[in-house]
XYZ file of C-alpha atoms in Angstrom:
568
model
C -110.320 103.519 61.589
C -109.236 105.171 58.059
C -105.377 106.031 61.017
C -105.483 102.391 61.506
C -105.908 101.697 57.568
C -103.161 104.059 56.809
C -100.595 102.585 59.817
C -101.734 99.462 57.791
C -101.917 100.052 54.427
C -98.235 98.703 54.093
C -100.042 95.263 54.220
C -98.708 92.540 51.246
C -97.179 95.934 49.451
C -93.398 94.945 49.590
C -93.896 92.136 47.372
C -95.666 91.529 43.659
C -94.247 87.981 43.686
C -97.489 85.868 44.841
C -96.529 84.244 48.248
C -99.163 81.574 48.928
C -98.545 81.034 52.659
C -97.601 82.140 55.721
C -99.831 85.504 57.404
C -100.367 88.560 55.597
C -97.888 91.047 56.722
C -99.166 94.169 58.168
C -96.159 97.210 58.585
C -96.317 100.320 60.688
C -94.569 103.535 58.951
C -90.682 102.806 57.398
C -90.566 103.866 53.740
C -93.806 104.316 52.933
C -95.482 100.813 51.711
C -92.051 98.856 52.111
C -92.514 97.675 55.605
C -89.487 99.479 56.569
C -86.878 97.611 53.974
C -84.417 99.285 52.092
C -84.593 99.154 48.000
C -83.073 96.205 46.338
C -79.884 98.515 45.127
C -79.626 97.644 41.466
C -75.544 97.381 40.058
C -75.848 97.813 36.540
C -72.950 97.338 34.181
C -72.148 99.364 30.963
C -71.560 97.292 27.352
C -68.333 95.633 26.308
C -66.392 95.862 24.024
C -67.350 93.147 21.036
C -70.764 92.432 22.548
C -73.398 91.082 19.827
C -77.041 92.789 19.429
C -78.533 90.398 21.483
C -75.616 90.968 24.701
C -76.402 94.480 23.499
C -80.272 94.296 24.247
C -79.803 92.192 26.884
C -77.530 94.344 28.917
C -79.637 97.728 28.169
C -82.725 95.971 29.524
C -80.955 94.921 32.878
C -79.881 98.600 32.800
C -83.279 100.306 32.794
C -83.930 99.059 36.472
C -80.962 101.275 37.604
C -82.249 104.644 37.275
C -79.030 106.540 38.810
C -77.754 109.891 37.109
C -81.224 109.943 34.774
C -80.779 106.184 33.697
C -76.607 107.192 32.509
C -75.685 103.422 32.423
C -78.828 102.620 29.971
C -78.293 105.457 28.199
C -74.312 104.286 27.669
C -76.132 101.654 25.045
C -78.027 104.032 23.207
C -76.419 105.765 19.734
C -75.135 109.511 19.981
C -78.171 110.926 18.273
C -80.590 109.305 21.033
C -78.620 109.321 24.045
C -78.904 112.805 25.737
C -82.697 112.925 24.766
C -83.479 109.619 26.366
C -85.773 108.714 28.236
C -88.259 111.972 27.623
C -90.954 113.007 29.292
C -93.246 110.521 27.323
C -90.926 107.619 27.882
C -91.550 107.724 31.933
C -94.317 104.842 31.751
C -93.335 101.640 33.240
C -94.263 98.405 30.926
C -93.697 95.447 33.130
C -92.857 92.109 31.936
C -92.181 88.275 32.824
C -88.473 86.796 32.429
C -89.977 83.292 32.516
C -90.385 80.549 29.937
C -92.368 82.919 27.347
C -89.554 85.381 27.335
C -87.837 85.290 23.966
C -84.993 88.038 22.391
C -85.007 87.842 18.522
C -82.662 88.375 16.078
C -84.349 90.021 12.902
C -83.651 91.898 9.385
C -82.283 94.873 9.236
C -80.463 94.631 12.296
C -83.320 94.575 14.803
C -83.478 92.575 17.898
C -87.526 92.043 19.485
C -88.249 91.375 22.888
C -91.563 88.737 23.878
C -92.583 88.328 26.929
C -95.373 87.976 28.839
C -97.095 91.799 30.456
C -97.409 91.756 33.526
C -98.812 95.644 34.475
C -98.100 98.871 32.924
C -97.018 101.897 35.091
C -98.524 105.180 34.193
C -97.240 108.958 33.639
C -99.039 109.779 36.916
C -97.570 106.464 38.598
C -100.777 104.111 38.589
C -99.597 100.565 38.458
C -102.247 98.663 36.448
C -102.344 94.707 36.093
C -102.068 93.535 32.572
C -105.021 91.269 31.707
C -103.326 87.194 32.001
C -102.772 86.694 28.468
C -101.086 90.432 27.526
C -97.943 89.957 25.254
C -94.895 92.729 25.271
C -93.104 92.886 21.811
C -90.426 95.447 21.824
C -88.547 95.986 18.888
C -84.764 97.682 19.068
C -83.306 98.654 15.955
C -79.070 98.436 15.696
C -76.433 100.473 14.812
C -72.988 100.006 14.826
C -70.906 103.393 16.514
C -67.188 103.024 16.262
C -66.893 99.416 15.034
C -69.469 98.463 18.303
C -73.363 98.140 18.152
C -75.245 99.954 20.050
C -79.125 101.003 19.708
C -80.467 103.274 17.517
C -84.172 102.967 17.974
C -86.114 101.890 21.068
C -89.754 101.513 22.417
C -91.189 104.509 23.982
C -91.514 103.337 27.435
C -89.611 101.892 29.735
C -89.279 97.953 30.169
C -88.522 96.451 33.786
C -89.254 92.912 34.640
C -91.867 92.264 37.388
C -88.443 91.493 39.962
C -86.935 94.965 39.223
C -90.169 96.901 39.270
C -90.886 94.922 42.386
C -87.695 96.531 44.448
C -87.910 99.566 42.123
C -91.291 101.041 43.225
C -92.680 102.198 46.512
C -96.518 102.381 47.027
C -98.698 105.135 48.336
C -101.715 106.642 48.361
C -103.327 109.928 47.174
C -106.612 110.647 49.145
C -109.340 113.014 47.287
C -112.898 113.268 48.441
C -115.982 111.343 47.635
C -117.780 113.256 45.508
C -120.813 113.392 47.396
C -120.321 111.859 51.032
C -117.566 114.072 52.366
C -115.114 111.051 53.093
C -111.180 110.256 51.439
C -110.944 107.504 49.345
C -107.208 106.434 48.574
C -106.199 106.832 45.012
C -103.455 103.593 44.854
C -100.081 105.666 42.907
C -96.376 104.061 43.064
C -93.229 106.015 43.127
C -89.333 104.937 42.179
C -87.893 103.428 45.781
C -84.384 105.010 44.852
C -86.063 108.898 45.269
C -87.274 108.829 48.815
C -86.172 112.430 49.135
C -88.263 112.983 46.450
C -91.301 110.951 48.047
C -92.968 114.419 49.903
C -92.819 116.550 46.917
C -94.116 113.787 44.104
C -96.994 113.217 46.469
C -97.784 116.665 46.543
C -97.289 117.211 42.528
C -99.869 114.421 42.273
C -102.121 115.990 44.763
C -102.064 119.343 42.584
C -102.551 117.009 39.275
C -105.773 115.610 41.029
C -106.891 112.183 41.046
C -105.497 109.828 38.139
C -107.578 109.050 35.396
C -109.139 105.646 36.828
C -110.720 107.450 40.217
C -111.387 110.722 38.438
C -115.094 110.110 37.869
C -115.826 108.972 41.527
C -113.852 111.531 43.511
C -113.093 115.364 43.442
C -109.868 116.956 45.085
C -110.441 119.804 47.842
C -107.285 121.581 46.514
C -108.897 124.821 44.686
C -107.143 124.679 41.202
C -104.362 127.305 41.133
C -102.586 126.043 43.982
C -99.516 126.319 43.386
C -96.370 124.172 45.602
C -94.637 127.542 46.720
C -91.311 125.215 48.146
C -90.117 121.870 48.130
C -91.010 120.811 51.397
C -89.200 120.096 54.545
C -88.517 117.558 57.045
C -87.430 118.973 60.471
C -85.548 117.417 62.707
C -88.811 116.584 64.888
C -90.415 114.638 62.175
C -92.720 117.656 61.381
C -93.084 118.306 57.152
C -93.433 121.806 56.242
C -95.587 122.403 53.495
C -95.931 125.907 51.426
C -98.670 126.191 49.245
C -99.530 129.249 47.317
C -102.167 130.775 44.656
C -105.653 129.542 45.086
C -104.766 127.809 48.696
C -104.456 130.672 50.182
C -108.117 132.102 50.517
C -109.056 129.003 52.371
C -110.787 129.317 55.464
C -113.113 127.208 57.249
C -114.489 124.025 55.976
C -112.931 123.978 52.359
C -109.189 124.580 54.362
C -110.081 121.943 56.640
C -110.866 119.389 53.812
C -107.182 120.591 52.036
C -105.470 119.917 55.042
C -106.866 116.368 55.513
C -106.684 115.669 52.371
C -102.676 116.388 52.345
C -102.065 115.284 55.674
C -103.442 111.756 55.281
C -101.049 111.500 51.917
C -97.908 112.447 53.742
C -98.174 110.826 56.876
C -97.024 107.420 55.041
C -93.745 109.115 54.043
C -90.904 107.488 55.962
C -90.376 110.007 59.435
C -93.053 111.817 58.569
C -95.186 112.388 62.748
C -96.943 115.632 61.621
C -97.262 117.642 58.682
C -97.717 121.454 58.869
C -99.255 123.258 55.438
C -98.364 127.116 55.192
C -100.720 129.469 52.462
C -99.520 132.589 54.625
C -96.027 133.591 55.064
C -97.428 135.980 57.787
C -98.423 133.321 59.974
C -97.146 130.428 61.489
C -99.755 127.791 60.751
C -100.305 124.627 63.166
C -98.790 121.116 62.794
C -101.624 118.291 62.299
C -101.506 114.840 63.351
C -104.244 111.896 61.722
C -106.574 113.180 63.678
C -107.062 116.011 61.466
C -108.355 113.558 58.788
C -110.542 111.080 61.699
C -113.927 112.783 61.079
C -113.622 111.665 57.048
C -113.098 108.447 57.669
C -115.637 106.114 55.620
C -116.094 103.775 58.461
C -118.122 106.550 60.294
C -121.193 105.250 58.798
C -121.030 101.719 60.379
C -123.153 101.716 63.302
C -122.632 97.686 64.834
C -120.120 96.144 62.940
C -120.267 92.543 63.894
C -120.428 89.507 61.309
C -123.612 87.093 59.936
C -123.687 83.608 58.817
C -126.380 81.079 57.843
C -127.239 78.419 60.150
C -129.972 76.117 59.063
C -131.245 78.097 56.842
C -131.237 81.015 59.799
C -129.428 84.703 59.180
C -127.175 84.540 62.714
C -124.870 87.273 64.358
C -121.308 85.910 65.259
C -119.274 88.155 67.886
C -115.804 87.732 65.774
C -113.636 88.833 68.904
C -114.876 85.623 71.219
C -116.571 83.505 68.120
C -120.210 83.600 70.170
C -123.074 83.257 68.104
C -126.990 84.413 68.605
C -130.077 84.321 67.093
C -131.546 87.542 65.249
C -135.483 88.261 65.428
C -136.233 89.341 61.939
C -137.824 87.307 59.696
C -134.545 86.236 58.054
C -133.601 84.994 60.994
C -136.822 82.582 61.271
C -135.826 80.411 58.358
C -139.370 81.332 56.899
C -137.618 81.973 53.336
C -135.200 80.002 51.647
C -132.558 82.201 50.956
C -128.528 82.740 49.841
C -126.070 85.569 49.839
C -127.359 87.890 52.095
C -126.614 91.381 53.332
C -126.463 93.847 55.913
C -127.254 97.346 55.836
C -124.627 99.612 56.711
C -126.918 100.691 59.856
C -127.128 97.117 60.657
C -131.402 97.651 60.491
C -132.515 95.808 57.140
C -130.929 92.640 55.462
C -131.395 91.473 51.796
C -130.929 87.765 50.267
C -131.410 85.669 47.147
C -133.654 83.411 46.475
C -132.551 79.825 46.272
C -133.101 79.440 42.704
C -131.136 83.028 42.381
C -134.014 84.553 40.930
C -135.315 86.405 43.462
C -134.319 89.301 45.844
C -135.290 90.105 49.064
C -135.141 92.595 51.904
C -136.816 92.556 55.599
C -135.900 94.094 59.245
C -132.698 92.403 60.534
C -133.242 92.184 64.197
C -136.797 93.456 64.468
C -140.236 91.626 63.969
C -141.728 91.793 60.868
C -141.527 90.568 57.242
C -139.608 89.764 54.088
C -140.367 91.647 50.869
C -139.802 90.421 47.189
C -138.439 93.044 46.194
C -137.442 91.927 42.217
C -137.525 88.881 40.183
C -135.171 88.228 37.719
C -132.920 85.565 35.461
C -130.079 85.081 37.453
C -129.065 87.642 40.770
C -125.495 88.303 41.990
C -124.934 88.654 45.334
C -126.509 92.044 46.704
C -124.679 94.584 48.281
C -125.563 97.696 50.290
C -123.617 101.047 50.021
C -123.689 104.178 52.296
C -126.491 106.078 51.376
C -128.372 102.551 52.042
C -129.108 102.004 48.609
C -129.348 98.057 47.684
C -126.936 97.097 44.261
C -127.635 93.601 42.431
C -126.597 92.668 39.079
C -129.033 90.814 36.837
C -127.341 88.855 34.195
C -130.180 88.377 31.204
C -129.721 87.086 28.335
C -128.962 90.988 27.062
C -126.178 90.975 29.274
C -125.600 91.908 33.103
C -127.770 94.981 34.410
C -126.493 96.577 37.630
C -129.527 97.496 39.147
C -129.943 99.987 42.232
C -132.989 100.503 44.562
C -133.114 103.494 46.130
C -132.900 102.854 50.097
C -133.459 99.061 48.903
C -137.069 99.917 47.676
C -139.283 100.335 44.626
C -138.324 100.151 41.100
C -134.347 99.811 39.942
C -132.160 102.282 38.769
C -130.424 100.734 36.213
C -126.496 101.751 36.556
C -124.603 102.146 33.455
C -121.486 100.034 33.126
C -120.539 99.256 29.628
C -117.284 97.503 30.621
C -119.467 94.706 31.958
C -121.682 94.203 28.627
C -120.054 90.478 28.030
C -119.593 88.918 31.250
C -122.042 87.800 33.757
C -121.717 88.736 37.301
C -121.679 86.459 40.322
C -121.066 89.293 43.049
C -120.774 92.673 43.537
C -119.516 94.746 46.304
C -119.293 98.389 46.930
C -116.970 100.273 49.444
C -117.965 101.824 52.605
C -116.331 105.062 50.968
C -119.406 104.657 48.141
C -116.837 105.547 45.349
C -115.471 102.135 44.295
C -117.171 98.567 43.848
C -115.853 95.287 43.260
C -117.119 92.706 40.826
C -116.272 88.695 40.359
C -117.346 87.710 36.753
C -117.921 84.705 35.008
C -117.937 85.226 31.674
C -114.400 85.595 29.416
C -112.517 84.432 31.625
C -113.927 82.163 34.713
C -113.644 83.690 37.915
C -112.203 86.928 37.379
C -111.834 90.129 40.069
C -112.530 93.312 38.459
C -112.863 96.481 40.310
C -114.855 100.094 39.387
C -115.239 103.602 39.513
C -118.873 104.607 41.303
C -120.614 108.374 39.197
C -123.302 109.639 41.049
C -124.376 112.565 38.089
C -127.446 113.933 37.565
C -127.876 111.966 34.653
C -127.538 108.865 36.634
C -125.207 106.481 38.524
C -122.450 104.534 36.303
C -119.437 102.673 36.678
C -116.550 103.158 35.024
C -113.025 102.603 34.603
C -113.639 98.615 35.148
C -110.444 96.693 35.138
C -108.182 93.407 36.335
C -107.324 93.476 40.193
C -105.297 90.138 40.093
C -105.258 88.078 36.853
C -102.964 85.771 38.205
C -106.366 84.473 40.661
C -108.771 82.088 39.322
C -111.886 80.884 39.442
C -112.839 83.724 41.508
C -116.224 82.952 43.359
C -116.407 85.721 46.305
C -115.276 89.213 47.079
C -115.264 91.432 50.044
C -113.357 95.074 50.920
C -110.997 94.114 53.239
C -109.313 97.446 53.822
C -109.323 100.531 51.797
C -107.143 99.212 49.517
C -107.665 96.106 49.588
C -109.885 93.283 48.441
C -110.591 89.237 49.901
C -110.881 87.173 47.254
C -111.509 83.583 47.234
C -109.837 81.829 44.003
C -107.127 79.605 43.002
C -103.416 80.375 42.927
C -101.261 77.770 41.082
C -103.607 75.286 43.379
C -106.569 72.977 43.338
C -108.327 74.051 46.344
C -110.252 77.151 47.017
C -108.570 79.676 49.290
C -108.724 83.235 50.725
C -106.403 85.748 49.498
C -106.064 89.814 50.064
C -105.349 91.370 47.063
C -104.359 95.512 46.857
C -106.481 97.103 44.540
C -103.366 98.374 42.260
C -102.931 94.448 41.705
C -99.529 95.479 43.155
C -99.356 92.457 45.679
C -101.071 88.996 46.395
C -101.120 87.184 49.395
C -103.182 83.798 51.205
C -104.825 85.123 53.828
C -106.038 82.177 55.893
C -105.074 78.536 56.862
C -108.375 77.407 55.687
C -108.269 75.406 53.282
C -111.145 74.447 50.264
C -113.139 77.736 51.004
C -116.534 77.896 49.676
C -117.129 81.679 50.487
C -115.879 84.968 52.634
C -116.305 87.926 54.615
C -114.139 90.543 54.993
C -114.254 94.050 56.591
C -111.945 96.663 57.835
C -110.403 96.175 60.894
C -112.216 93.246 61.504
C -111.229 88.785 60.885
C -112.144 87.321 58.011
C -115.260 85.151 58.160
C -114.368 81.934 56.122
C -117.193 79.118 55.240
C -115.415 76.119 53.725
C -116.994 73.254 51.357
C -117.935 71.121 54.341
C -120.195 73.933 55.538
C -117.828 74.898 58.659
C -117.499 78.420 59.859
C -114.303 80.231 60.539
C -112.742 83.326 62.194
C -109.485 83.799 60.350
C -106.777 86.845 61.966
C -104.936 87.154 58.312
C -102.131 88.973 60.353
C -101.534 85.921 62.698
C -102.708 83.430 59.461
C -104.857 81.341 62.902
C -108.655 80.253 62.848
C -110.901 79.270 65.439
C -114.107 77.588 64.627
C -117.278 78.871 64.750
C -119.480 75.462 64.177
C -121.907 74.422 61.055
C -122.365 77.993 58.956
C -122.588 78.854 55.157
C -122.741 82.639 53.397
C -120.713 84.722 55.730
C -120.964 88.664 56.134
C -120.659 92.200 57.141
C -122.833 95.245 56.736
C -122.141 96.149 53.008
């Protein structure tokens, strides 16, 4: 499956603009996430003769989207003293902004000229597009100078400014893949690189490869490239779509297992590079090594671990299996299935043996055999439960929000006491439902408090100290009232929320917060399901089921059904 997710994994990424209709787009190779489009070539214009600071700011903004010849037009606005030095090193991140009715250029003192607008995402040194939280502000100040009789500028922010149109046509996305750090599987680490450097594409994957993975995966992932490795050539395309790869230093006392994991690990990051069929990696000049295919990478995929992946639903007050592919349903012999217990939310084990559900009142938690006789346990009781969710060691994660603030609690193979996770970027907010990812190093969050509704994703650390979550931050601000959230892909998340709309609705989000788009026709959606490779299972507010293709943006009906899921 993780071939199929990276054939796919072009899905929504050729737009940040939020469309709201029409079927989510899924591409096959061309230019990496771009769905095989060429950039958006960007004409900018050097400054006239006469122009005023404001024509002078003005212009030099439009001119940082044009990054030909090291940015030569921009720099054409900058003073003498600035302009061969600019933009350094430190000045490669990307703040992203609105042009929209909060933008504002004002004229100040002391011949300055400020920039407000509305942040939209910042793009780090090692490329990681991040959403800004909805209510960031950009102020950039420029200080003037006048060169010659004309003004030009003398002082500048230290990072680059694009609006969210030019970084849109601007950026490509990929993927780095690194390893869980303990279940031997890749996990995609979400990086964007300038659309205007596709030549450059191979050899800034591999730099970020060597780098390891960026700061916000770090604590959930390790690289199987020994540090030391060195990139021995800039590698080559042939002519039969084979890259040649040259690695040197610590690479090249690789053998078995550990060489296997290297080449997986840098084949399934190149293969999304436009032309790219196989990709050969060389740590011996003595030996010709072979070409792999994404094959070499099948036996790491996180899906592995999904024994019967088929979908649930609640039908009165009975846990029911749903056959997405012909929309038949049928009854399930464990007690959840009975409608002994009153329950909510529930969900399926990764081995598809044991469920878990909420109580009614959302106090309680509960776990039983899914389709064999016997009977529910209370497992905890609490103030007020999230949704559960069950990762791929089969341990069971719930968040109980208290009045000291949300605990993440996990029970080991869904028994006995709670571990209690630490997560200090959830201490004021309270958690409706919480999600982790077949690949056991990320997990998905919708809170309630701050803002209502909003999509957060994590980092998963399994130390010997304990399991935490870190790096928490904003998928897609822009998406309110978020009340539902399911992995959809491997980099991607179903959300149900509002968009600039009244209703409910289903939309798959990247988890960069790169691109938005509605997933299904159905409208006024009460919850969903989402897994990879599979329809999404939509409940609406009139307690109808639905088998949604996003790709084809069709339903068909499945009859009366409430609380949707998959195994996790």
């Amino acid at each position: 499956m993780l071939a199929a997710v990276l054939a796919a994994v072009a899905l929504l990424a050729g737009c940040a603009s939020i469309p709201t209709s029409g079927p989510v787009q899924v591409g096959h190779g061309g230019r990496g996430g771009g769905q095989g489009q060429e950039p958006i070539q960007v004409f900018a214009q050097r400054p006239h003769p006469g122009w005023t600071p404001a024509q002078i700011v003005t212009g030099f903004l439009a001119a940082m989207a044009s990054p030909d010849a090291d940015h030569a037009v921009a720099r054409s606005y900058l003073t003498p003293d600035i302009r061969e030095n600019w933009p350094t090193d430190q000045t490669t991140a990307v703040v992203v902004y609105a042009r929209d009715e909060n933008f504002r250029l004002d004229i100040g003192r002391d011949n300055t000229v400020t920039v407000s607008a509305a942040q939209v995402a910042t793009i780090s040194n090692r490329r990681e597009y991040r959403p800004s939280p909805q209510d960031a502000t950009m102020h950039a100040v420029f200080r003037m100078q006048r060169v010659d009789g004309q003004w030009r500028i003398g002082s500048l922010p230290g990072t680059l400014l694009l609006d969210e149109t030019d970084a849109v046509s601007g950026y490509v996305p990929f993927d780095l893949y690194f390893f869980n750090r303990s279940a031997g599987v890749l996990v995609p680490d979400p990086v964007v690189l300038p659309a205007g450097d596709s030549d450059e594409w191979a050899s800034e994957l591999l730099r970020g490869l060597l780098a390891g993975p960026t700061p916000s995966l770090a604590d959930g992932v390790t690289s199987a490239i020994p540090k030391g490795t060195s990139l021995d050539a800039q590698p080559v395309l042939d002519s039969g779509g084979t890259l040649n790869v040259a690695l040197g230093g610590s690479a090249a006392g690789l053998t078995g297992e550990p060489r296997r994991r290297m080449i997986a690990e840098i084949v399934a990051t190149l293969m999304r590079v436009d032309g790219v069929s196989k990709v050969r990696v060389q740590t011996d000049a003595t030996q010709t090594a072979p070409a792999y295919r994404d094959d070499v990478y099948a036996g790491y995929d996180p899906s592995r671990v999904v024994r019967q992946l088929r979908g649930y639903f609640v039908r009165d007050g009975k846990l029911t299996a749903v056959d997405t592919s012909s929309a038949g349903v049928r009854s399930l012999k464990g007690p959840f299935g009975t409608g002994a217990v009153r329950f909510k939310s529930p969900a399926v084990s990764l081995d598809a043996t044991r469920a878990a559900a909420v109580s009614s009142s959302g106090r309680s938690l509960y776990v039983g055999p899914l389709d064999a006789a016997g009977k529910i346990e209370l497992l905890y009781h609490g103030t007020e439960l999230s949704s559960p969710s069950w990762d791929r060691y089969g341990d069971l994660w719930v968040v109980d929000n208290g009045s000291g603030g949300p605990r993440v609690l996990v029970f080991r193979h869904g028994r006995g006491t709670p571990v209690t996770a630490s997560a200090p970027d959830l201490a004021r907010t309270d958690v409706s439902a919480v999600r982790v990812a077949w690949d056991g190093a990320r997990i998905a969050f919708v809170t309630s408090g701050g803002r209502a509704g909003e999509l957060l994703t994590g980092v998963v650390s399994r130390q010997r100290q304990g399991i935490g979550v870190h790096a928490v931050r904003p998928v897609a601000p822009s998406v309110t009232d978020a009340d539902d959230v399911w992995w959809y892909d491997q980099r991607s998340l179903a959300v149900v929320g509002r968009e600039q709309s009244d209703l409910l609705a289903t939309y798959v989000a990247t988890v960069d917060g790169l691109s938005i788009t509605k997933a299904s026709s159905v409208s006024d959606v009460s919850s969903v399901a989402a897994a990879p490779g599979q329809p999404l299972l939509i409940s609406d507010s009139s307690g109808r089921l639905s088998v949604a293709s996003p790709t084809e943006f069709s339903s068909t009906s499945v009859g009366r059904g409430t609380d949707p899921t998959y195994p996790g």
